[in-house]
Short mmCIF file of C-alpha atoms and ligand atoms in Angstrom, two decimals:
data_model
loop_
_atom_site.label_atom_id
_atom_site.label_comp_id
_atom_site.label_asym_id
_atom_site.label_seq_id
_atom_site.Cartn_x
_atom_site.Cartn_y
_atom_site.Cartn_z
CA UNK A 1 9.68 61.23 -28.94
CA UNK A 2 11.99 63.28 -31.13
CA UNK A 3 14.43 65.45 -28.74
CA UNK A 4 12.58 68.69 -29.35
CA UNK A 5 9.49 67.22 -28.11
CA UNK A 6 11.01 65.42 -25.09
CA UNK A 7 12.53 68.90 -24.16
CA UNK A 8 9.20 70.41 -23.93
CA UNK A 9 6.91 67.39 -22.62
CA UNK A 10 8.73 64.57 -20.40
CA UNK A 11 7.94 65.52 -16.85
CA UNK A 12 5.53 68.12 -17.36
CA UNK A 13 2.33 66.29 -18.36
CA UNK A 14 -0.60 67.94 -17.41
CA UNK A 15 -2.79 66.70 -14.48
CA UNK A 16 -6.01 65.52 -15.94
CA UNK A 17 -7.04 63.19 -13.23
CA UNK A 18 -10.62 64.43 -11.57
CA UNK A 19 -9.53 67.31 -9.28
CA UNK A 20 -6.03 67.79 -10.96
CA UNK A 21 -5.14 71.32 -12.11
CA UNK A 22 -4.45 70.60 -15.35
CA UNK A 23 -1.49 72.86 -15.45
CA UNK A 24 0.78 73.31 -18.84
CA UNK A 25 3.39 74.77 -16.84
CA UNK A 26 4.90 72.84 -13.42
CA UNK A 27 3.89 74.29 -10.28
CA UNK A 28 7.14 75.76 -8.28
CA UNK A 29 6.84 73.30 -5.46
CA UNK A 30 8.07 75.31 -2.33
CA UNK A 31 6.89 73.21 0.22
CA UNK A 32 10.25 72.33 2.18
CA UNK A 33 8.34 69.18 3.74
CA UNK A 34 5.33 66.61 3.21
CA UNK A 35 3.01 65.87 5.65
CA UNK A 36 1.99 62.06 6.01
CA UNK A 37 -0.82 59.69 7.17
CA UNK A 38 1.43 56.94 8.47
CA UNK A 39 4.76 57.44 10.73
CA UNK A 40 6.61 54.44 8.69
CA UNK A 41 6.39 56.00 4.76
CA UNK A 42 5.55 58.95 3.08
CA UNK A 43 1.83 59.49 1.76
CA UNK A 44 2.32 61.09 -1.20
CA UNK A 45 5.65 59.40 -2.51
CA UNK A 46 7.77 62.91 -1.31
CA UNK A 47 8.76 63.47 2.51
CA UNK A 48 11.38 66.15 2.22
CA UNK A 49 12.59 68.44 -0.15
CA UNK A 50 16.38 67.48 0.13
CA UNK A 51 15.54 64.28 -0.35
CA UNK A 52 12.92 64.63 -3.12
CA UNK A 53 11.12 67.57 -4.48
CA UNK A 54 7.94 67.14 -7.08
CA UNK A 55 9.62 70.66 -9.39
CA UNK A 56 12.98 69.16 -9.20
CA UNK A 57 11.39 65.59 -9.79
CA UNK A 58 10.06 66.61 -12.80
CA UNK A 59 12.98 68.48 -14.07
CA UNK A 60 14.98 65.07 -13.20
CA UNK A 61 13.01 63.47 -15.51
CA UNK A 62 13.27 65.80 -18.40
CA UNK A 63 17.49 65.71 -18.00
CA UNK A 64 17.16 62.06 -18.28
CA UNK A 65 15.10 62.72 -21.49
CA UNK A 66 17.54 64.96 -23.25
CA UNK A 67 20.44 62.88 -22.42
CA UNK A 68 17.97 59.46 -23.65
CA UNK A 69 19.07 58.38 -20.21
CA UNK A 70 17.54 56.34 -17.68
CA UNK A 71 18.00 58.67 -14.44
CA UNK A 72 18.39 62.38 -13.95
CA UNK A 73 19.73 63.87 -11.16
CA UNK A 74 20.02 68.07 -10.34
CA UNK A 75 22.16 69.90 -8.32
CA UNK A 76 22.84 73.23 -6.91
CA UNK A 77 25.58 74.25 -9.10
CA UNK A 78 28.15 72.19 -11.71
CA UNK A 79 30.35 71.97 -9.08
CA UNK A 80 28.33 70.83 -6.57
CA UNK A 81 27.08 68.06 -9.22
CA UNK A 82 30.93 67.38 -9.56
CA UNK A 83 31.63 67.30 -5.91
CA UNK A 84 29.10 65.03 -5.35
CA UNK A 85 29.93 62.55 -8.11
CA UNK A 86 33.39 62.39 -6.59
CA UNK A 87 32.18 61.92 -3.14
CA UNK A 88 29.60 58.61 -4.53
CA UNK A 89 32.15 57.13 -6.46
CA UNK A 90 35.71 57.64 -5.35
CA UNK A 91 37.55 56.23 -2.64
CA UNK A 92 40.90 57.19 -0.87
CA UNK A 93 43.75 55.92 -2.91
CA UNK A 94 41.61 55.84 -6.21
CA UNK A 95 43.40 56.75 -9.04
CA UNK A 96 41.69 59.38 -11.52
CA UNK A 97 42.49 60.16 -15.41
CA UNK A 98 41.35 63.35 -16.72
CA UNK A 99 41.58 65.70 -19.75
CA UNK A 100 44.47 68.31 -19.30
CA UNK A 101 42.19 70.82 -20.66
CA UNK A 102 39.52 71.52 -18.74
CA UNK A 103 37.18 74.14 -16.84
CA UNK A 104 39.39 75.70 -14.38
CA UNK A 105 36.94 75.12 -11.44
CA UNK A 106 36.89 71.59 -12.39
CA UNK A 107 40.62 71.08 -11.87
CA UNK A 108 41.14 73.28 -8.83
CA UNK A 109 38.28 70.89 -6.93
CA UNK A 110 40.28 67.84 -8.52
CA UNK A 111 43.71 69.41 -7.18
CA UNK A 112 42.98 71.33 -4.14
CA UNK A 113 40.08 68.94 -2.53
CA UNK A 114 40.20 65.36 -3.62
CA UNK A 115 43.83 64.93 -4.40
CA UNK A 116 45.27 67.06 -1.69
CA UNK A 117 42.79 66.27 1.28
CA UNK A 118 41.70 62.69 0.29
CA UNK A 119 44.70 60.84 -1.07
CA UNK A 120 43.25 60.59 -4.55
CA UNK A 121 45.57 60.50 -7.13
CA UNK A 122 45.23 62.40 -10.49
CA UNK A 123 46.99 61.98 -14.42
CA UNK A 124 45.98 64.79 -16.62
CA UNK A 125 46.45 63.72 -19.99
CA UNK A 126 46.32 65.14 -23.30
CA UNK A 127 42.99 63.01 -24.69
CA UNK A 128 42.98 64.07 -28.10
CA UNK A 129 45.17 60.53 -28.55
CA UNK A 130 43.41 57.64 -27.30
CA UNK A 131 46.99 56.15 -26.54
CA UNK A 132 47.98 58.78 -23.98
CA UNK A 133 44.68 57.83 -22.26
CA UNK A 134 45.34 54.10 -22.17
CA UNK A 135 49.24 54.65 -21.36
CA UNK A 136 48.00 56.20 -18.24
CA UNK A 137 45.54 53.33 -16.64
CA UNK A 138 46.79 52.02 -13.22
CA UNK A 139 45.45 49.07 -11.49
CA UNK A 140 43.67 51.42 -9.01
CA UNK A 141 41.94 53.76 -11.87
CA UNK A 142 38.80 54.37 -11.13
CA UNK A 143 37.17 56.86 -13.24
CA UNK A 144 38.30 58.56 -16.45
CA UNK A 145 37.17 62.84 -16.46
CA UNK A 146 36.32 64.14 -20.01
CA UNK A 147 35.45 67.08 -21.28
CA UNK A 148 34.74 67.64 -25.01
CA UNK A 149 34.75 70.11 -26.61
CA UNK A 150 37.24 71.32 -23.93
CA UNK A 151 37.08 74.20 -21.88
CA UNK A 152 38.42 76.88 -23.55
CA UNK A 153 40.59 75.46 -25.78
CA UNK A 154 38.07 73.29 -27.88
CA UNK A 155 39.92 70.20 -27.95
CA UNK A 156 38.16 66.72 -28.89
CA UNK A 157 38.46 63.50 -27.58
CA UNK A 158 37.18 60.15 -29.15
CA UNK A 159 34.75 59.19 -26.56
CA UNK A 160 33.78 55.43 -28.11
CA UNK A 161 37.01 54.78 -28.06
CA UNK A 162 38.01 55.93 -24.76
CA UNK A 163 34.69 54.21 -23.68
CA UNK A 164 35.99 51.31 -24.90
CA UNK A 165 39.25 51.39 -23.16
CA UNK A 166 37.64 52.31 -19.93
CA UNK A 167 35.53 49.44 -19.84
CA UNK A 168 38.25 46.50 -20.47
CA UNK A 169 39.87 47.87 -17.33
CA UNK A 170 36.92 48.35 -14.94
CA UNK A 171 36.95 52.27 -14.78
CA UNK A 172 34.16 54.40 -15.10
CA UNK A 173 34.08 57.45 -17.97
CA UNK A 174 32.33 60.70 -17.24
CA UNK A 175 31.88 63.40 -19.88
CA UNK A 176 31.21 66.92 -18.90
CA UNK A 177 28.99 67.90 -22.10
CA UNK A 178 28.27 71.46 -21.03
CA UNK A 179 29.75 72.57 -24.38
CA UNK A 180 28.23 70.79 -26.72
CA UNK A 181 24.92 69.71 -24.96
CA UNK A 182 22.84 66.79 -25.67
CA UNK A 183 21.17 68.54 -28.91
CA UNK A 184 24.62 68.06 -30.30
CA UNK A 185 26.41 64.96 -28.53
CA UNK A 186 25.09 61.93 -26.82
CA UNK A 187 28.02 60.76 -24.77
CA UNK A 188 26.04 57.36 -22.95
CA UNK A 189 25.26 56.55 -26.95
CA UNK A 190 29.03 56.36 -27.58
CA UNK A 191 29.43 54.55 -24.37
CA UNK A 192 30.50 56.45 -21.84
CA UNK A 193 28.99 55.91 -17.91
CA UNK A 194 27.71 59.06 -17.00
CA UNK A 195 27.09 62.60 -18.31
CA UNK A 196 27.32 65.99 -16.38
CA UNK A 197 26.53 69.63 -17.09
CA UNK A 198 26.46 72.76 -15.67
CA UNK A 199 22.99 73.71 -16.25
CA UNK A 200 24.18 77.17 -16.05
CA UNK A 201 25.21 77.20 -18.93
CA UNK A 202 23.27 75.98 -22.28
CA UNK A 203 20.76 73.63 -20.63
CA UNK A 204 19.06 76.55 -18.72
CA UNK A 205 20.51 79.06 -21.41
CA UNK A 206 19.46 82.38 -19.93
CA UNK A 207 21.90 83.25 -17.54
CA UNK A 208 19.55 83.84 -14.64
CA UNK A 209 20.16 79.88 -12.57
CA UNK A 210 23.13 78.17 -11.29
CA UNK A 211 22.99 74.41 -11.50
CA UNK A 212 24.55 71.11 -12.52
CA UNK A 213 22.91 67.67 -13.48
CA UNK A 214 24.11 63.85 -13.91
CA UNK A 215 22.52 61.73 -16.22
CA UNK A 216 23.01 57.98 -16.64
CA UNK A 217 21.70 54.91 -17.22
CA UNK A 218 23.47 52.32 -14.93
CA UNK A 219 21.08 51.60 -11.71
CA UNK A 220 23.76 50.96 -9.63
CA UNK A 221 25.71 53.91 -10.04
CA UNK A 222 22.49 56.10 -9.87
CA UNK A 223 21.60 54.72 -6.46
CA UNK A 224 25.24 55.86 -5.19
CA UNK A 225 24.82 58.94 -6.57
CA UNK A 226 21.33 59.51 -5.42
CA UNK A 227 22.26 58.89 -2.26
CA UNK A 228 24.99 61.51 -1.90
CA UNK A 229 22.56 63.89 -3.50
CA UNK A 230 20.65 63.46 -0.23
CA UNK A 231 23.40 62.68 2.00
CA UNK A 232 25.74 65.65 1.10
CA UNK A 233 22.18 67.80 0.18
CA UNK A 234 23.96 70.13 -2.82
CA UNK A 235 20.44 70.10 -4.85
CA UNK A 236 18.78 72.62 -6.98
CA UNK A 237 16.05 74.77 -5.46
CA UNK A 238 12.31 74.41 -6.61
CA UNK A 239 12.49 77.96 -8.06
CA UNK A 240 15.74 77.07 -10.01
CA UNK A 241 14.38 73.69 -11.22
CA UNK A 242 11.36 75.86 -12.66
CA UNK A 243 13.64 78.13 -14.59
CA UNK A 244 16.08 75.08 -16.14
CA UNK A 245 12.80 73.15 -16.93
CA UNK A 246 11.79 76.47 -18.82
CA UNK A 247 15.01 77.18 -20.47
CA UNK A 248 15.47 73.36 -21.53
CA UNK A 249 12.21 73.69 -23.73
CA UNK A 250 14.17 75.95 -26.07
CA UNK A 251 17.31 74.25 -26.16
CA UNK A 252 16.83 72.77 -29.95
CA UNK A 253 16.18 75.99 -31.22
CA UNK A 254 18.67 77.95 -28.93
CA UNK A 255 21.46 75.78 -30.29
CA UNK A 256 20.89 75.72 -33.71
CA UNK A 257 21.08 79.70 -34.03
CA UNK A 258 24.33 79.63 -31.24
CA UNK A 259 25.95 77.15 -33.93
CA UNK A 260 24.96 79.23 -36.84
CA UNK A 261 26.07 82.13 -35.49
CA UNK A 262 29.14 80.54 -33.95
CA UNK A 263 30.19 79.21 -37.44
CA UNK A 264 29.89 82.83 -38.92
CA UNK A 265 31.76 84.69 -36.11
CA UNK A 266 34.81 81.93 -36.66
CA UNK A 267 35.00 82.52 -39.95
CA UNK A 268 35.25 86.02 -39.69
CA UNK A 269 37.94 85.67 -37.07
CA UNK A 270 39.91 83.09 -39.44
CA UNK A 271 40.01 85.49 -42.16
CA UNK A 272 41.12 88.48 -39.76
CA UNK A 273 44.71 89.80 -39.65
CA UNK A 274 44.42 90.57 -36.54
CA UNK A 275 43.84 86.98 -35.40
CA UNK A 276 46.64 84.33 -35.09
CA UNK A 277 44.28 81.34 -34.46
CA UNK A 278 40.95 80.55 -34.30
CA UNK A 279 39.76 77.09 -32.38
CA UNK A 280 36.06 76.44 -33.23
CA UNK A 281 35.51 72.61 -34.28
CA UNK A 282 33.16 73.43 -37.19
CA UNK A 283 36.56 74.63 -39.21
CA UNK A 284 38.05 72.72 -41.45
CA UNK A 285 41.30 73.62 -39.90
CA UNK A 286 40.31 72.37 -36.68
CA UNK A 287 42.85 69.29 -36.31
CA UNK A 288 40.09 67.15 -35.28
CA UNK A 289 37.54 68.17 -37.44
CA UNK A 290 36.97 64.83 -38.58
CA UNK A 291 35.75 63.23 -35.40
CA UNK A 292 34.11 66.46 -34.64
CA UNK A 293 31.90 65.44 -37.76
CA UNK A 294 31.57 61.83 -36.71
CA UNK A 295 30.83 62.44 -32.90
CA UNK A 296 28.72 66.07 -33.06
CA UNK A 297 25.44 66.27 -34.77
CA UNK A 298 26.78 70.55 -34.80
CA UNK A 299 29.27 72.14 -33.39
CA UNK A 300 27.78 74.45 -31.03
CA UNK A 301 28.33 78.05 -30.00
CA UNK A 302 31.72 78.14 -28.20
CA UNK A 303 34.92 79.23 -29.89
CA UNK A 304 38.48 80.49 -29.09
CA UNK A 305 41.13 82.70 -30.78
CA UNK A 306 44.63 84.02 -30.21
CA UNK A 307 44.87 87.71 -30.81
CA UNK A 308 47.69 89.02 -32.59
CA UNK A 309 49.21 90.07 -29.60
CA UNK A 310 49.83 89.97 -25.41
CA UNK A 311 47.40 90.29 -22.52
CA UNK A 312 47.62 94.04 -23.06
CA UNK A 313 45.96 93.47 -26.60
CA UNK A 314 43.46 90.52 -25.41
CA UNK A 315 42.43 93.07 -22.52
CA UNK A 316 41.86 96.29 -24.85
CA UNK A 317 40.07 94.27 -27.45
CA UNK A 318 37.74 92.80 -24.38
CA UNK A 319 37.01 96.19 -23.09
CA UNK A 320 36.37 97.69 -26.33
CA UNK A 321 33.32 95.07 -26.80
CA UNK A 322 29.76 97.02 -26.64
CA UNK A 323 27.18 93.74 -27.34
CA UNK A 324 29.60 90.91 -25.65
CA UNK A 325 29.49 91.03 -22.15
CA UNK A 326 33.13 90.93 -20.35
CA UNK A 327 31.95 87.99 -18.15
CA UNK A 328 32.93 84.46 -17.11
CA UNK A 329 30.37 81.91 -18.11
CA UNK A 330 28.80 81.08 -21.15
CA UNK A 331 25.67 79.34 -22.67
CA UNK A 332 23.22 81.92 -22.29
CA UNK A 333 21.18 83.83 -25.24
CA UNK A 334 23.02 87.01 -24.72
CA UNK A 335 27.12 87.00 -26.06
CA UNK A 336 29.99 86.64 -23.60
CA UNK A 337 33.56 87.18 -23.73
CA UNK A 338 36.49 86.55 -21.31
CA UNK A 339 40.31 85.94 -20.95
CA UNK A 340 40.80 82.47 -19.69
CA UNK A 341 44.21 83.46 -18.23
CA UNK A 342 42.96 86.04 -15.88
CA UNK A 343 39.65 84.75 -15.41
CA UNK A 344 38.04 81.24 -15.59
CA UNK A 345 41.35 79.73 -15.61
CA UNK A 346 43.09 82.11 -13.35
CA UNK A 347 43.26 78.97 -10.76
CA UNK A 348 45.52 77.06 -12.98
CA UNK A 349 49.02 77.25 -12.70
CA UNK A 350 50.52 79.37 -14.86
CA UNK A 351 53.17 76.66 -15.88
CA UNK A 352 50.56 74.40 -16.71
CA UNK A 353 48.18 76.77 -18.25
CA UNK A 354 50.89 77.43 -20.82
CA UNK A 355 51.91 73.86 -21.68
CA UNK A 356 48.10 72.88 -22.16
CA UNK A 357 48.03 75.93 -24.64
CA UNK A 358 46.01 78.95 -22.50
CA UNK A 359 48.22 81.51 -23.52
CA UNK A 360 47.91 85.46 -22.54
CA UNK A 361 46.62 86.34 -26.16
CA UNK A 362 43.86 83.55 -25.89
CA UNK A 363 40.28 84.98 -26.00
CA UNK A 364 37.18 82.81 -25.24
CA UNK A 365 33.50 83.79 -26.74
CA UNK A 366 30.17 82.50 -25.92
CA UNK A 367 28.32 83.42 -28.88
CA UNK A 368 24.90 84.09 -27.98
CA UNK A 369 21.67 84.16 -30.26
CA UNK A 370 21.77 88.07 -31.15
CA UNK A 371 22.13 89.27 -35.01
CA UNK A 372 25.25 87.52 -36.41
CA UNK A 373 26.08 90.76 -38.47
CA UNK A 374 25.51 92.77 -35.00
CA UNK A 375 28.31 90.22 -33.31
CA UNK A 376 30.75 90.10 -36.43
CA UNK A 377 30.38 94.15 -36.02
CA UNK A 378 31.34 94.20 -32.84
CA UNK A 379 34.30 92.01 -32.82
CA UNK A 380 35.61 93.75 -36.01
CA UNK A 381 35.36 97.28 -33.77
CA UNK A 382 36.65 95.77 -30.89
CA UNK A 383 39.53 94.31 -33.10
CA UNK A 384 40.44 98.00 -34.55
CA UNK A 385 40.24 99.27 -30.82
CA UNK A 386 42.55 96.86 -29.80
CA UNK A 387 45.25 96.77 -32.61
CA UNK A 388 46.13 100.27 -34.13
O1 P1T B 401 29.79 77.13 -12.57
P1 P1T B 401 28.95 75.62 -12.37
O2 P1T B 401 27.67 75.63 -12.66
O3 P1T B 401 29.55 75.13 -10.85
O4 P1T B 401 29.91 74.68 -13.50
C1 P1T B 401 31.00 74.71 -13.33
C2 P1T B 401 31.54 73.84 -14.44
C3 P1T B 401 31.50 72.75 -15.10
N1 P1T B 401 32.09 72.23 -16.57
C4 P1T B 401 31.86 73.18 -17.20
C5 P1T B 401 32.58 72.76 -18.70
C6 P1T B 401 32.15 74.48 -17.01
O5 P1T B 401 32.26 75.42 -18.03
C7 P1T B 401 31.86 74.97 -15.89
C8 P1T B 401 31.67 76.77 -15.36
N2 P1T B 401 32.15 77.34 -16.33
C9 P1T B 401 32.48 78.34 -15.97
C10 P1T B 401 31.78 79.05 -15.46
C11 P1T B 401 33.16 79.08 -17.40
O6 P1T B 401 33.05 80.36 -17.60
O7 P1T B 401 33.70 78.59 -17.87
#
């Protein structure tokens, strides 16, 4: 099945057996527990909804299909998925290499929970250079944690080259594919071991569910993750599973529109005298444009830019927007805008933030699928209001 077909059908085949209901849309199985005939085994395949639930199971099959993976697991948030992954794969004394530009909450989880409470050590490197990653490996390196494109600076890393380097050293490569989505990028096909998503973003796509997902094809790693999903319990609810299942059906069409609109907004910003720099992997001016073309099937709906001014100018711009909502999060059909330094990356210490390149004039846009001219008009008006 091609992507568009799998995104609509996998996990949701109507039950056409005698007595089957034939639903074309998956029912929301709210039951927390499932009756059995015998003490020693469940009768219908399900026992307790934390362990497994029919609606969530259907979604997990679909999530796997989206990334061309054998297995999918759905969690209560992106960070819930990350926490479960760290609990499953790390032990005290292990070392992690992570991209130095990451969602602020991921960095907070690694630093303030796993590094400070569990003696996990971490080195953040500029993974745009494979050499930087190679130099960071230690004997006890267990995980390589990547985002590409990164949040918020849209930096890329070479998934295939880093995965090759990690394999020879026995380390597991995890790619947070939230920004690109499987429609535009398939890390497992580039030899990464595990893909992670905040389904809160594009996969659900309508800003009405918080969730996370892990997709992978290695059975051993899957068993470890599945064990922790049940043991730690950060599972996605049946209702949210239904919503994500419904949202995923239109992922392909939404992503095409997101990318088309983002390219137009990026080109407009690049032509504006009130903008110092635009970060979008689909622009020829992006330093890794060649890697973007090689590794991604399209460039997505996220972009950042530096407004010509300071944090006050950025705030004025953000507060003058009328169609874009000033809000954290991304990936919904509606356009959102935010100030990473004071919102999504406020938990990253200022010194580190500035070293990575997240300055006070940086603005991040999640370009929605409204009319592109309306969006450009909104940005143009807000720039005018901010820079008189
Ligand atoms: O919010 P949650 O579903 O827990 O997902 C965390 C997460 C993980 N990975 C990436 C790349 C993310 O962007 C996020 C969440 N990000 C935002 C809320 C944001 O506005 O950037």
